[in-house]
Amino acid sequence: MKTKILLGILYLLFAFGAGFHLPAASAANGGPAFSLSSGASFVNAGNTYTVTLRGQGIKDLYAFQALFEYDTNYFEFIEVKKSLTSTGTTVYKDRGTEVLFGFTKIGNASAESGDMDLCAITFKAKLSGATAIKLKSVDILDNGNSGQTYAGNSELPVQIVTANQPGDGNGTENGTENGTGNRPGSGTGNTGTAAPRPTTPQTEEPNQAIAKTSVTAENLNAAFKQAKQDSDGVKRVVIELLGTETAKEYAFELPAQALIASGMEHEIVLLTPFCSVQLPGDMLNNTGLEGNQNIIFSIGLADTSGMDAHAREIIGYRPVIELKITADDKTIHWNNPDSPVKVSINYKPTADELNQTEHIVIVYINETGKVEAVPTGNYDAFSGKVTFKTTHFSKYAVAVVYKTFDDISEYAWAKNAIDVLASKGVISGMTDEAFAPSKKISRADFIVLLVRGLGLSAKIDSNFDDIAETDYFYHSVGIAKKLGITGGVGANKFNPQAEITRQDMFVLTARAFEFTKKVFAAGNTSEIKRFNDASDVAEYARESIATLIKEGIIEGSGSLIAPKNHATRAETAVIVYRLYQH
């Protein structure tokens, strides 16, 4: 009779789409915990993806009900089955964005306790992008018809990819001025040339969830002989690993000599279903590796279990990758400020995120599970990728960050620039709530903004005599000096705490801008004459200001340049933001 009553309740409530309602409880104080898992963190579009619900610390389970949530834009529900070995009856209802599944034992069967897999739910992947399967709640009934409802508190991020994602016949998606792009394709950017793809065997180790390939020095050399230089004199070769159902990591075995060079004459592009990495030809200089050694570059979906609460909040279900280099089964802790690597992660924003794509950022997950901003992170709608540069390998994630301050509402002309740069980690407030937009900015602080905003990096050989290694701006000023952006104020001094004038800000900006190869011709100094205070501009600053006017970086304050005024924090934020957008 007990079983008939239970089954009657289950079928009746499922028919009305309600399910049973039990007293709410939690996993605290020794209660059960529930989690979702799968054999992979990504799936190819068009294939099926199965998620298992597991319970830990369960007591006296005779029947249970689980409520799952999914996004119908990305997944189509296929089926759900019990994982328990016990005999019983199951029912389910697909509500479109939710699936309700129930199971009950039959007759005088004993209740179960312990850790156990409860059920497995299968979906078909429809559209490439980042999404998640969520567990909303689990209800447990004992054999006395009493029980409790537990909050799901479990979310399984899933990246849906296309198995083979070559570029179109027109070249790399989002090609830049020098012919590179966020995603290597069968061609190049606007001024680049076709990047050869050496034929390489792909193997798979399903038990380790690794897809791998190996490229010999002979194959690479032959490919580079076929490659043609782009406008910067760089040759590129693309090596691709295709997506598989089980692989969570993609490993490329390469000869170290291919990345130990004296200059930037060539580049190797590693292409996986969820990410591409562009390796400069000199990235392994000064690492102690020998040219006859083989190295393995690994691009994988990272373990996120160690992330702290803040990291989980801003990353959510978005992709998290891990980049590694090994040689002779030992990890190489690569860090080369002179040779940054460009990384592009596939990402499909939500409808809300598409309205504010500038707040899609990249964060680095450090060894303690906390996040640190990567200022160069930038989403490109054309390629569907979030691209950034890094000088060390670790775990990186796509995140969404909205940062603002309480004291910038009256600075409408600067508010968006400040919000975006703060969200990306380029700029900081005086406190978490206050930005102090009208405060004058020091020479050192402006250099910090410039270096972060443009993603400049270099190994520091020396610094100015009035800069101490303990200064927070030591590395930024040292990078600017190494790259020739600043020569200081004379006698190897920088005068870091002095307030910077607008014309000095413009000179440093133009030099940094030119260093990034975004400026190819100086502006005409006659452009300055249209401003009423043109005669106040110092001779040393005239060409730099003319260049920035030509590029739209300087618009002037009304009809004035105000070159001798000291720059405010709001003004510098706008200048750096325009550089960032250019």
Coordinates of C-alpha atoms in Angstrom, one line a residue:
M1 CA 0.0 0.0 0.0
K2 CA 2.9 2.4 0.9
T3 CA 4.4 2.0 -2.6
K4 CA 1.0 2.6 -4.3
I5 CA 0.5 5.7 -2.3
L6 CA 4.0 7.0 -3.1
L7 CA 3.7 6.2 -6.9
G8 CA 0.2 7.8 -6.9
I9 CA 1.6 11.0 -5.4
L10 CA 4.6 11.0 -7.7
Y11 CA 2.6 10.6 -10.9
L12 CA -0.1 13.0 -9.9
L13 CA 2.3 15.8 -8.9
F14 CA 4.4 15.3 -11.9
A15 CA 1.3 15.5 -14.1
F16 CA 0.7 19.0 -12.8
G17 CA 4.4 19.9 -13.0
A18 CA 4.7 20.5 -9.2
G19 CA 6.7 17.6 -7.7
F20 CA 6.5 17.0 -4.0
H21 CA 7.1 19.8 -1.5
L22 CA 9.0 18.9 1.7
P23 CA 10.4 21.0 4.6
A24 CA 13.5 22.9 3.6
A25 CA 16.8 21.8 4.9
S26 CA 20.5 22.4 4.2
A27 CA 23.7 20.4 3.9
A28 CA 25.0 22.1 7.0
N29 CA 25.4 20.2 10.3
G30 CA 26.1 16.9 8.8
G31 CA 23.3 16.9 6.2
P32 CA 23.8 15.4 2.7
A33 CA 25.6 17.3 -0.1
F34 CA 24.8 17.1 -3.8
S35 CA 27.0 17.8 -6.8
L36 CA 27.0 17.6 -10.6
S37 CA 29.8 16.1 -12.6
S38 CA 30.7 15.0 -16.2
G39 CA 33.6 13.4 -18.0
A40 CA 34.4 16.7 -19.8
S41 CA 34.0 20.4 -19.3
F42 CA 33.1 20.9 -23.0
V43 CA 31.2 19.2 -25.8
N44 CA 31.1 19.6 -29.5
A45 CA 27.9 21.2 -30.9
G46 CA 25.6 18.5 -32.2
N47 CA 26.8 15.9 -29.7
T48 CA 25.3 14.7 -26.5
Y49 CA 26.4 15.7 -23.0
T50 CA 25.6 13.6 -19.9
V51 CA 25.7 15.0 -16.3
T52 CA 25.6 12.8 -13.2
L53 CA 24.0 13.8 -9.9
R54 CA 25.8 12.5 -6.9
G55 CA 24.8 12.6 -3.3
Q56 CA 27.1 12.4 -0.3
G57 CA 26.2 11.7 3.3
I58 CA 22.6 10.6 2.4
K59 CA 20.6 8.9 5.1
D60 CA 17.6 6.6 4.6
L61 CA 16.8 7.3 0.9
Y62 CA 13.6 5.5 -0.3
A63 CA 12.6 8.0 -2.9
F64 CA 14.0 11.2 -4.3
Q65 CA 13.2 14.0 -6.6
A66 CA 15.8 16.3 -8.4
L67 CA 15.1 19.6 -10.2
F68 CA 17.6 20.6 -13.0
E69 CA 17.9 23.9 -14.9
Y70 CA 19.4 24.4 -18.4
D71 CA 19.5 27.0 -21.1
T72 CA 17.3 26.0 -24.1
N73 CA 19.5 28.2 -26.4
Y74 CA 22.4 25.9 -25.9
F75 CA 20.9 22.5 -24.9
E76 CA 18.1 20.2 -26.0
F77 CA 16.9 17.7 -23.3
I78 CA 17.2 14.1 -24.4
E79 CA 16.7 11.8 -21.4
V80 CA 17.2 11.2 -17.7
K81 CA 17.9 7.8 -16.1
K82 CA 18.4 6.6 -12.5
S83 CA 21.9 5.7 -11.5
L84 CA 20.9 3.7 -8.4
T85 CA 21.1 -0.1 -8.8
S86 CA 17.9 -0.5 -6.7
T87 CA 14.7 -1.6 -8.4
G88 CA 12.1 1.1 -8.5
T89 CA 10.0 3.3 -10.7
T90 CA 11.0 6.6 -12.3
V91 CA 9.1 9.5 -13.7
Y92 CA 10.2 12.8 -15.2
K93 CA 8.8 16.0 -16.7
D94 CA 10.6 18.4 -19.1
R95 CA 9.4 21.9 -18.4
G96 CA 11.4 23.6 -21.2
T97 CA 14.1 25.1 -19.1
E98 CA 13.8 22.7 -16.2
V99 CA 13.7 18.9 -15.9
L100 CA 12.1 17.3 -12.9
F101 CA 13.1 13.7 -12.2
G102 CA 11.7 11.4 -9.5
F103 CA 12.4 7.8 -8.3
T104 CA 10.8 5.6 -5.7
K105 CA 11.6 2.1 -4.5
I106 CA 9.0 -0.6 -4.5
G107 CA 7.5 -2.7 -1.8
N108 CA 9.5 -3.4 1.4
A109 CA 12.9 -2.5 -0.1
S110 CA 15.3 -1.0 2.4
A111 CA 16.3 2.6 2.4
E112 CA 19.8 3.4 1.4
S113 CA 22.5 5.5 3.1
G114 CA 26.0 6.7 2.2
D115 CA 27.5 8.3 -1.0
M116 CA 25.9 7.4 -4.3
D117 CA 25.1 8.4 -7.8
L118 CA 21.4 9.2 -8.1
C119 CA 20.7 9.8 -11.7
A120 CA 22.2 10.9 -15.1
I121 CA 20.7 13.5 -17.4
T122 CA 21.6 13.8 -21.1
F123 CA 21.3 16.8 -23.3
K124 CA 22.2 17.5 -26.9
A125 CA 24.4 20.6 -27.5
K126 CA 22.9 23.0 -30.0
L127 CA 25.0 26.2 -30.2
S128 CA 28.6 27.0 -29.4
G129 CA 29.2 29.2 -26.3
A130 CA 29.5 29.1 -22.6
T131 CA 26.6 27.9 -20.5
A132 CA 25.9 25.7 -17.4
I133 CA 23.7 22.9 -16.1
K134 CA 22.3 23.8 -12.6
L135 CA 20.9 21.7 -9.8
K136 CA 18.1 23.7 -8.2
S137 CA 17.0 21.3 -5.5
V138 CA 16.8 17.7 -4.3
D139 CA 14.1 16.1 -2.2
I140 CA 14.7 13.0 -0.2
L141 CA 12.0 10.7 1.3
D142 CA 12.6 7.9 3.7
N143 CA 10.6 4.7 3.9
G144 CA 8.3 6.4 6.4
N145 CA 7.1 8.9 3.9
S146 CA 8.9 11.8 5.6
G147 CA 11.7 13.8 4.2
Q148 CA 13.3 17.2 3.4
T149 CA 14.1 19.5 0.5
Y150 CA 17.8 20.4 0.0
A151 CA 19.0 23.4 -2.0
G152 CA 21.0 22.3 -5.1
N153 CA 23.8 24.8 -4.8
S154 CA 25.6 23.1 -7.7
E155 CA 26.4 24.4 -11.1
L156 CA 28.4 22.7 -13.8
P157 CA 30.0 25.0 -16.4
V158 CA 30.0 23.7 -20.0
Q159 CA 31.8 25.1 -23.0
I160 CA 30.1 24.1 -26.3
V161 CA 32.5 24.2 -29.2
T162 CA 32.6 23.4 -32.9
A163 CA 34.7 20.3 -33.5
N164 CA 36.7 21.9 -36.3
Q165 CA 36.8 25.6 -36.4
P166 CA 39.0 26.7 -39.3
G167 CA 38.9 30.4 -40.3
D168 CA 37.0 31.3 -43.5
G169 CA 38.8 31.6 -46.8
N170 CA 39.3 35.3 -46.3
G171 CA 41.9 35.1 -43.5
T172 CA 42.1 35.3 -39.8
E173 CA 39.1 36.6 -38.0
N174 CA 39.7 40.2 -36.7
G175 CA 43.0 40.6 -38.5
T176 CA 45.0 43.5 -37.1
E177 CA 47.2 46.0 -38.9
N178 CA 50.1 43.7 -38.8
G179 CA 48.2 40.8 -40.2
T180 CA 47.8 38.8 -37.0
G181 CA 44.4 38.0 -35.6
N182 CA 42.5 36.7 -32.6
R183 CA 41.8 33.5 -34.4
P184 CA 44.1 32.0 -37.0
G185 CA 42.2 30.8 -40.0
S186 CA 43.2 29.5 -43.4
G187 CA 44.3 33.0 -44.3
T188 CA 45.5 36.1 -42.5
G189 CA 44.4 39.6 -41.6
N190 CA 44.2 42.6 -43.8
T191 CA 47.8 42.7 -44.7
G192 CA 49.0 39.3 -43.8
T193 CA 49.6 36.1 -45.8
A194 CA 48.5 32.5 -45.6
A195 CA 49.8 30.7 -42.5
P196 CA 51.0 27.1 -43.4
R197 CA 49.7 24.2 -41.3
P198 CA 52.1 21.3 -41.1
T199 CA 50.5 17.9 -41.3
T200 CA 50.7 16.4 -37.8
P201 CA 49.2 13.1 -36.4
Q202 CA 46.6 13.5 -33.6
T203 CA 46.4 10.9 -30.9
E204 CA 44.2 10.6 -27.8
E205 CA 44.6 9.2 -24.4
P206 CA 41.0 8.9 -23.2
N207 CA 41.9 7.7 -19.7
Q208 CA 43.8 10.9 -19.2
A209 CA 41.4 13.1 -21.2
I210 CA 44.3 14.4 -23.4
A211 CA 44.5 14.9 -27.1
K212 CA 48.1 15.4 -28.4
T213 CA 50.3 15.9 -31.4
S214 CA 54.0 16.1 -32.1
V215 CA 55.8 18.3 -34.6
T216 CA 59.3 17.7 -35.7
A217 CA 61.9 20.3 -36.3
E218 CA 62.0 19.2 -40.0
N219 CA 58.2 19.7 -40.4
L220 CA 58.4 23.2 -38.7
N221 CA 61.3 24.3 -40.8
A222 CA 59.5 23.2 -44.0
A223 CA 56.4 25.1 -42.9
F224 CA 58.3 28.3 -42.1
K225 CA 60.0 28.1 -45.5
Q226 CA 56.5 28.1 -47.1
A227 CA 55.3 31.0 -44.9
K228 CA 55.5 34.6 -46.1
Q229 CA 56.3 37.5 -43.9
D230 CA 53.6 39.9 -42.8
S231 CA 54.1 43.7 -42.7
D232 CA 56.2 43.4 -39.6
G233 CA 58.5 40.7 -41.1
V234 CA 56.9 37.9 -39.0
K235 CA 56.2 34.4 -40.4
R236 CA 53.5 32.3 -38.8
V237 CA 52.7 28.6 -38.8
V238 CA 49.5 27.1 -37.4
I239 CA 49.3 23.8 -35.5
E240 CA 45.8 22.6 -34.8
L241 CA 44.3 19.9 -32.6
L242 CA 40.6 19.0 -33.2
G243 CA 38.0 18.6 -30.5
T244 CA 37.1 15.2 -29.1
E245 CA 34.4 14.1 -26.7
T246 CA 36.8 13.1 -23.9
A247 CA 39.7 15.5 -24.2
K248 CA 39.9 18.3 -21.6
E249 CA 43.6 19.1 -22.4
Y250 CA 45.4 19.6 -25.7
A251 CA 49.1 18.9 -25.7
F252 CA 51.6 20.1 -28.4
E253 CA 55.0 18.6 -28.5
L254 CA 57.5 21.0 -30.2
P255 CA 61.3 21.3 -30.6
A256 CA 62.5 23.9 -28.1
Q257 CA 64.8 25.4 -30.7
A258 CA 61.8 26.7 -32.6
L259 CA 61.1 29.2 -29.8
I260 CA 64.7 30.1 -28.8
A261 CA 65.7 32.9 -31.2
S262 CA 67.3 36.3 -31.2
G263 CA 64.3 38.2 -32.5
M264 CA 60.6 38.1 -33.5
E265 CA 61.1 36.6 -36.9
H266 CA 58.5 33.9 -36.5
E267 CA 55.5 32.8 -34.5
I268 CA 53.8 29.4 -33.8
V269 CA 50.0 29.5 -33.4
L270 CA 48.5 26.6 -31.3
L271 CA 44.8 26.1 -32.1
T272 CA 42.3 24.1 -29.9
P273 CA 38.5 23.9 -29.9
F274 CA 38.2 26.5 -27.1
C275 CA 41.3 28.6 -27.3
S276 CA 44.3 29.7 -29.4
V277 CA 47.7 30.7 -28.3
Q278 CA 50.3 32.6 -30.3
L279 CA 53.9 31.8 -29.3
P280 CA 56.6 34.3 -30.3
G281 CA 59.8 32.9 -31.7
D282 CA 61.9 34.1 -28.7
M283 CA 59.6 33.2 -25.8
L284 CA 61.9 30.5 -24.4
N285 CA 65.0 32.7 -24.4
N286 CA 66.9 32.6 -21.1
T287 CA 64.9 29.7 -19.8
G288 CA 67.9 27.3 -19.6
L289 CA 66.3 25.0 -22.2
E290 CA 68.6 23.4 -24.8
G291 CA 67.7 23.6 -28.5
N292 CA 67.8 19.8 -28.9
Q293 CA 65.1 19.3 -26.2
N294 CA 61.4 18.8 -26.9
I295 CA 58.8 20.7 -24.9
I296 CA 55.1 20.2 -24.4
F297 CA 52.7 23.1 -24.5
S298 CA 49.4 22.1 -22.8
I299 CA 46.2 24.1 -23.2
G300 CA 43.5 22.7 -20.9
L301 CA 40.2 23.4 -19.1
A302 CA 41.3 24.1 -15.6
D303 CA 40.3 22.6 -12.3
T304 CA 38.2 25.3 -10.5
S305 CA 37.7 23.6 -7.2
G306 CA 40.2 25.8 -5.4
M307 CA 38.7 29.2 -6.4
D308 CA 37.5 31.4 -3.6
A309 CA 34.0 32.8 -3.3
H310 CA 34.8 36.1 -5.1
A311 CA 36.3 34.2 -8.0
R312 CA 33.3 32.0 -8.4
E313 CA 31.0 35.0 -8.3
I314 CA 32.6 37.0 -11.2
I315 CA 33.6 33.9 -13.3
G316 CA 30.4 31.9 -12.9
Y317 CA 30.1 29.3 -15.6
R318 CA 32.5 31.0 -18.0
P319 CA 35.5 29.2 -19.4
V320 CA 38.6 28.8 -17.2
I321 CA 41.8 27.5 -19.0
E322 CA 45.2 26.5 -17.8
L323 CA 48.4 27.0 -19.8
K324 CA 51.5 24.9 -19.0
I325 CA 54.9 24.0 -20.4
T326 CA 56.8 20.9 -19.5
A327 CA 60.1 19.4 -20.6
D328 CA 61.4 16.0 -19.5
D329 CA 58.2 15.6 -17.4
K330 CA 59.1 18.7 -15.4
T331 CA 57.0 21.9 -15.3
I332 CA 58.8 24.9 -16.8
H333 CA 57.8 28.0 -14.8
W334 CA 57.8 30.3 -17.8
N335 CA 57.9 34.0 -17.3
N336 CA 59.4 36.3 -20.0
P337 CA 58.4 40.0 -19.9
D338 CA 60.3 40.6 -23.1
S339 CA 58.1 38.2 -25.1
P340 CA 54.4 38.2 -24.2
V341 CA 52.1 35.5 -25.5
K342 CA 48.8 36.3 -27.1
V343 CA 45.8 34.1 -25.9
S344 CA 42.3 34.1 -27.4
I345 CA 39.5 32.3 -25.6
N346 CA 36.2 31.4 -27.4
Y347 CA 33.3 33.1 -25.6
K348 CA 29.6 33.8 -26.4
P349 CA 28.2 36.5 -24.1
T350 CA 24.7 36.5 -22.7
A351 CA 22.1 38.9 -24.0
D352 CA 22.8 41.2 -21.0
E353 CA 26.6 41.0 -21.5
L354 CA 26.2 42.0 -25.2
N355 CA 25.0 45.4 -24.0
Q356 CA 28.2 46.0 -22.0
T357 CA 30.9 44.0 -23.7
E358 CA 33.6 46.3 -22.3
H359 CA 33.0 44.7 -18.9
I360 CA 33.9 41.2 -20.2
V361 CA 37.4 40.8 -18.8
I362 CA 40.2 38.3 -18.1
V363 CA 41.4 37.3 -14.7
Y364 CA 44.4 35.3 -13.5
I365 CA 43.7 32.8 -10.8
N366 CA 46.7 32.7 -8.4
E367 CA 47.9 29.8 -6.3
T368 CA 45.6 30.7 -3.4
G369 CA 42.5 30.6 -5.6
K370 CA 42.1 34.4 -5.7
V371 CA 41.7 36.4 -8.9
E372 CA 44.0 39.1 -10.2
A373 CA 43.0 41.4 -13.1
V374 CA 44.7 41.0 -16.5
P375 CA 44.3 44.5 -17.9
T376 CA 44.8 43.6 -21.5
G377 CA 41.7 41.4 -21.6
N378 CA 39.3 42.5 -24.4
Y379 CA 36.2 40.9 -26.0
D380 CA 36.0 41.1 -29.8
A381 CA 32.5 40.7 -31.2
F382 CA 33.6 39.9 -34.7
S383 CA 35.8 36.9 -33.7
G384 CA 33.7 35.9 -30.7
K385 CA 36.8 35.7 -28.5
V386 CA 38.3 37.3 -25.4
T387 CA 41.9 38.1 -26.1
F388 CA 44.7 39.0 -23.8
K389 CA 48.5 39.0 -23.5
T390 CA 50.5 37.3 -20.7
T391 CA 54.1 36.9 -19.8
H392 CA 53.6 33.9 -17.6
F393 CA 51.5 30.7 -17.8
S394 CA 48.9 29.8 -15.2
K395 CA 45.1 29.6 -14.9
Y396 CA 43.0 32.3 -16.7
A397 CA 39.3 32.8 -16.9
V398 CA 36.7 34.9 -18.6
A399 CA 34.8 37.0 -16.1
V400 CA 32.3 39.9 -16.0
V401 CA 33.1 42.8 -13.7
Y402 CA 31.1 46.0 -13.1
K403 CA 33.1 48.5 -11.1
T404 CA 32.1 52.1 -10.4
F405 CA 32.7 54.8 -7.8
D406 CA 30.4 57.1 -5.8
D407 CA 32.1 60.4 -6.7
I408 CA 32.0 60.3 -10.5
S409 CA 28.4 60.9 -11.3
E410 CA 29.0 64.6 -12.1
Y411 CA 31.8 63.6 -14.5
A412 CA 29.6 62.3 -17.3
W413 CA 32.3 62.9 -19.9
A414 CA 34.7 60.6 -18.0
K415 CA 32.4 58.1 -16.1
N416 CA 32.3 55.3 -18.7
A417 CA 36.1 55.5 -19.2
I418 CA 36.7 55.3 -15.4
D419 CA 34.1 52.4 -15.0
V420 CA 35.6 50.4 -17.8
L421 CA 39.3 50.8 -16.9
A422 CA 38.5 50.1 -13.2
S423 CA 36.6 46.9 -14.2
K424 CA 39.6 45.8 -16.3
G425 CA 42.1 46.5 -13.5
V426 CA 43.8 49.2 -15.4
I427 CA 42.9 52.0 -12.9
S428 CA 42.2 52.0 -9.2
G429 CA 40.3 54.3 -6.9
M430 CA 41.7 56.1 -3.9
T431 CA 39.4 53.8 -1.9
D432 CA 36.8 51.2 -3.1
E433 CA 34.1 53.9 -3.2
A434 CA 36.1 57.0 -4.1
F435 CA 38.0 57.8 -7.3
A436 CA 38.8 61.4 -6.7
P437 CA 38.4 62.5 -10.4
S438 CA 39.5 66.1 -9.9
K439 CA 42.7 65.2 -8.0
K440 CA 45.9 65.9 -9.9
I441 CA 47.9 62.8 -10.9
S442 CA 51.6 62.2 -10.4
R443 CA 54.1 61.4 -13.1
A444 CA 54.5 57.9 -11.6
D445 CA 50.8 57.1 -11.4
F446 CA 50.3 58.2 -15.0
I447 CA 53.1 55.8 -16.2
V448 CA 51.4 53.0 -14.2
L449 CA 48.1 53.7 -16.1
L450 CA 49.9 53.9 -19.4
V451 CA 51.8 50.6 -19.0
R452 CA 48.8 48.7 -17.7
G453 CA 46.4 50.2 -20.3
L454 CA 48.6 49.2 -23.3
G455 CA 49.8 46.0 -21.8
L456 CA 53.4 46.9 -22.0
S457 CA 56.0 44.6 -20.7
A458 CA 59.8 44.3 -20.6
K459 CA 62.6 42.8 -18.5
I460 CA 63.9 45.7 -16.4
D461 CA 67.7 46.3 -16.7
S462 CA 67.9 49.5 -14.6
N463 CA 65.7 52.3 -13.2
F464 CA 66.0 55.9 -12.3
D465 CA 68.0 56.9 -9.2
D466 CA 64.9 58.3 -7.4
I467 CA 62.9 55.1 -7.9
A468 CA 63.2 52.5 -5.2
E469 CA 62.5 48.8 -5.7
T470 CA 59.9 49.0 -2.9
D471 CA 57.9 51.7 -4.8
Y472 CA 54.6 50.3 -6.2
F473 CA 55.4 52.0 -9.5
Y474 CA 59.0 50.6 -9.7
H475 CA 58.2 48.0 -12.5
S476 CA 55.9 50.3 -14.5
V477 CA 58.5 53.1 -14.6
G478 CA 61.3 50.6 -15.3
I479 CA 59.4 49.2 -18.2
A480 CA 58.7 52.7 -19.6
K481 CA 62.4 53.5 -19.3
K482 CA 63.5 50.2 -20.9
L483 CA 61.2 50.8 -23.9
G484 CA 62.3 54.3 -24.4
I485 CA 59.0 55.9 -23.5
T486 CA 60.5 58.1 -20.9
G487 CA 64.0 59.4 -20.4
G488 CA 63.2 61.1 -17.1
V489 CA 63.9 64.7 -16.2
G490 CA 67.6 64.6 -16.4
A491 CA 70.6 63.3 -14.4
N492 CA 68.9 59.8 -14.3
K493 CA 66.0 61.2 -12.3
F494 CA 62.3 60.8 -12.9
N495 CA 60.7 63.0 -10.3
P496 CA 57.9 60.4 -9.7
Q497 CA 55.7 62.3 -7.2
A498 CA 55.5 65.6 -9.2
E499 CA 52.2 66.4 -10.8
I500 CA 52.3 65.7 -14.5
T501 CA 51.4 68.5 -17.0
R502 CA 49.0 67.8 -19.8
Q503 CA 51.7 68.3 -22.4
D504 CA 54.1 65.9 -20.7
M505 CA 51.2 63.4 -20.5
F506 CA 50.6 63.8 -24.2
V507 CA 54.3 63.3 -25.0
L508 CA 54.5 60.0 -23.0
T509 CA 51.2 58.9 -24.5
A510 CA 52.4 59.4 -28.1
R511 CA 55.7 57.5 -27.4
A512 CA 53.8 54.6 -25.9
F513 CA 51.3 54.7 -28.7
E514 CA 54.0 54.6 -31.3
F515 CA 55.8 51.7 -29.5
T516 CA 52.7 49.6 -29.9
K517 CA 53.0 50.1 -33.7
K518 CA 49.6 51.7 -33.8
V519 CA 50.9 55.0 -35.2
F520 CA 52.7 55.0 -38.6
A521 CA 52.9 58.7 -39.4
A522 CA 53.3 61.8 -37.2
G523 CA 50.5 64.4 -37.2
N524 CA 50.9 67.8 -38.8
T525 CA 51.8 70.5 -36.2
S526 CA 49.5 72.9 -38.0
E527 CA 46.6 71.0 -36.4
I528 CA 47.5 72.7 -33.1
K529 CA 46.8 76.1 -34.5
R530 CA 43.1 75.7 -34.3
F531 CA 43.3 75.8 -30.5
N532 CA 43.4 79.2 -28.9
D533 CA 46.3 78.4 -26.7
A534 CA 48.5 76.8 -29.4
S535 CA 51.3 79.2 -28.5
D536 CA 51.5 77.8 -25.0
V537 CA 52.5 74.4 -26.3
A538 CA 56.3 73.7 -25.7
E539 CA 58.3 72.9 -28.8
Y540 CA 59.2 69.4 -27.5
A541 CA 55.5 68.5 -27.2
R542 CA 54.1 69.9 -30.5
E543 CA 54.7 66.8 -32.7
S544 CA 53.3 64.4 -30.1
I545 CA 50.2 66.5 -29.5
A546 CA 49.7 66.8 -33.3
T547 CA 49.9 63.1 -33.7
L548 CA 47.4 62.5 -30.9
I549 CA 45.0 65.1 -32.4
K550 CA 45.2 63.3 -35.8
E551 CA 44.4 59.9 -34.1
G552 CA 41.5 61.3 -32.2
I553 CA 43.1 60.8 -28.8
I554 CA 43.1 64.5 -28.0
E555 CA 40.0 66.6 -28.4
G556 CA 41.0 69.5 -26.3
S557 CA 39.1 71.2 -23.5
G558 CA 36.7 73.3 -25.5
S559 CA 39.0 75.4 -27.7
L560 CA 42.0 74.9 -25.4
I561 CA 44.7 72.3 -25.0
A562 CA 45.7 73.7 -21.7
P563 CA 49.2 72.2 -22.1
K564 CA 50.7 73.6 -18.9
N565 CA 47.8 72.7 -16.6
H566 CA 48.3 69.7 -14.4
A567 CA 46.3 66.6 -15.5
T568 CA 43.6 65.3 -13.3
R569 CA 42.8 61.6 -12.7
A570 CA 39.6 61.9 -14.7
E571 CA 41.5 63.4 -17.7
T572 CA 44.1 60.7 -17.7
A573 CA 41.4 58.0 -17.5
V574 CA 39.8 59.3 -20.7
I575 CA 43.2 59.5 -22.5
V576 CA 44.1 55.9 -21.6
Y577 CA 40.6 54.7 -22.4
R578 CA 40.9 56.2 -25.9
L579 CA 44.2 54.5 -26.3
Y580 CA 42.6 51.2 -25.2
Q581 CA 39.8 51.6 -27.8
H582 CA 42.1 52.6 -30.7

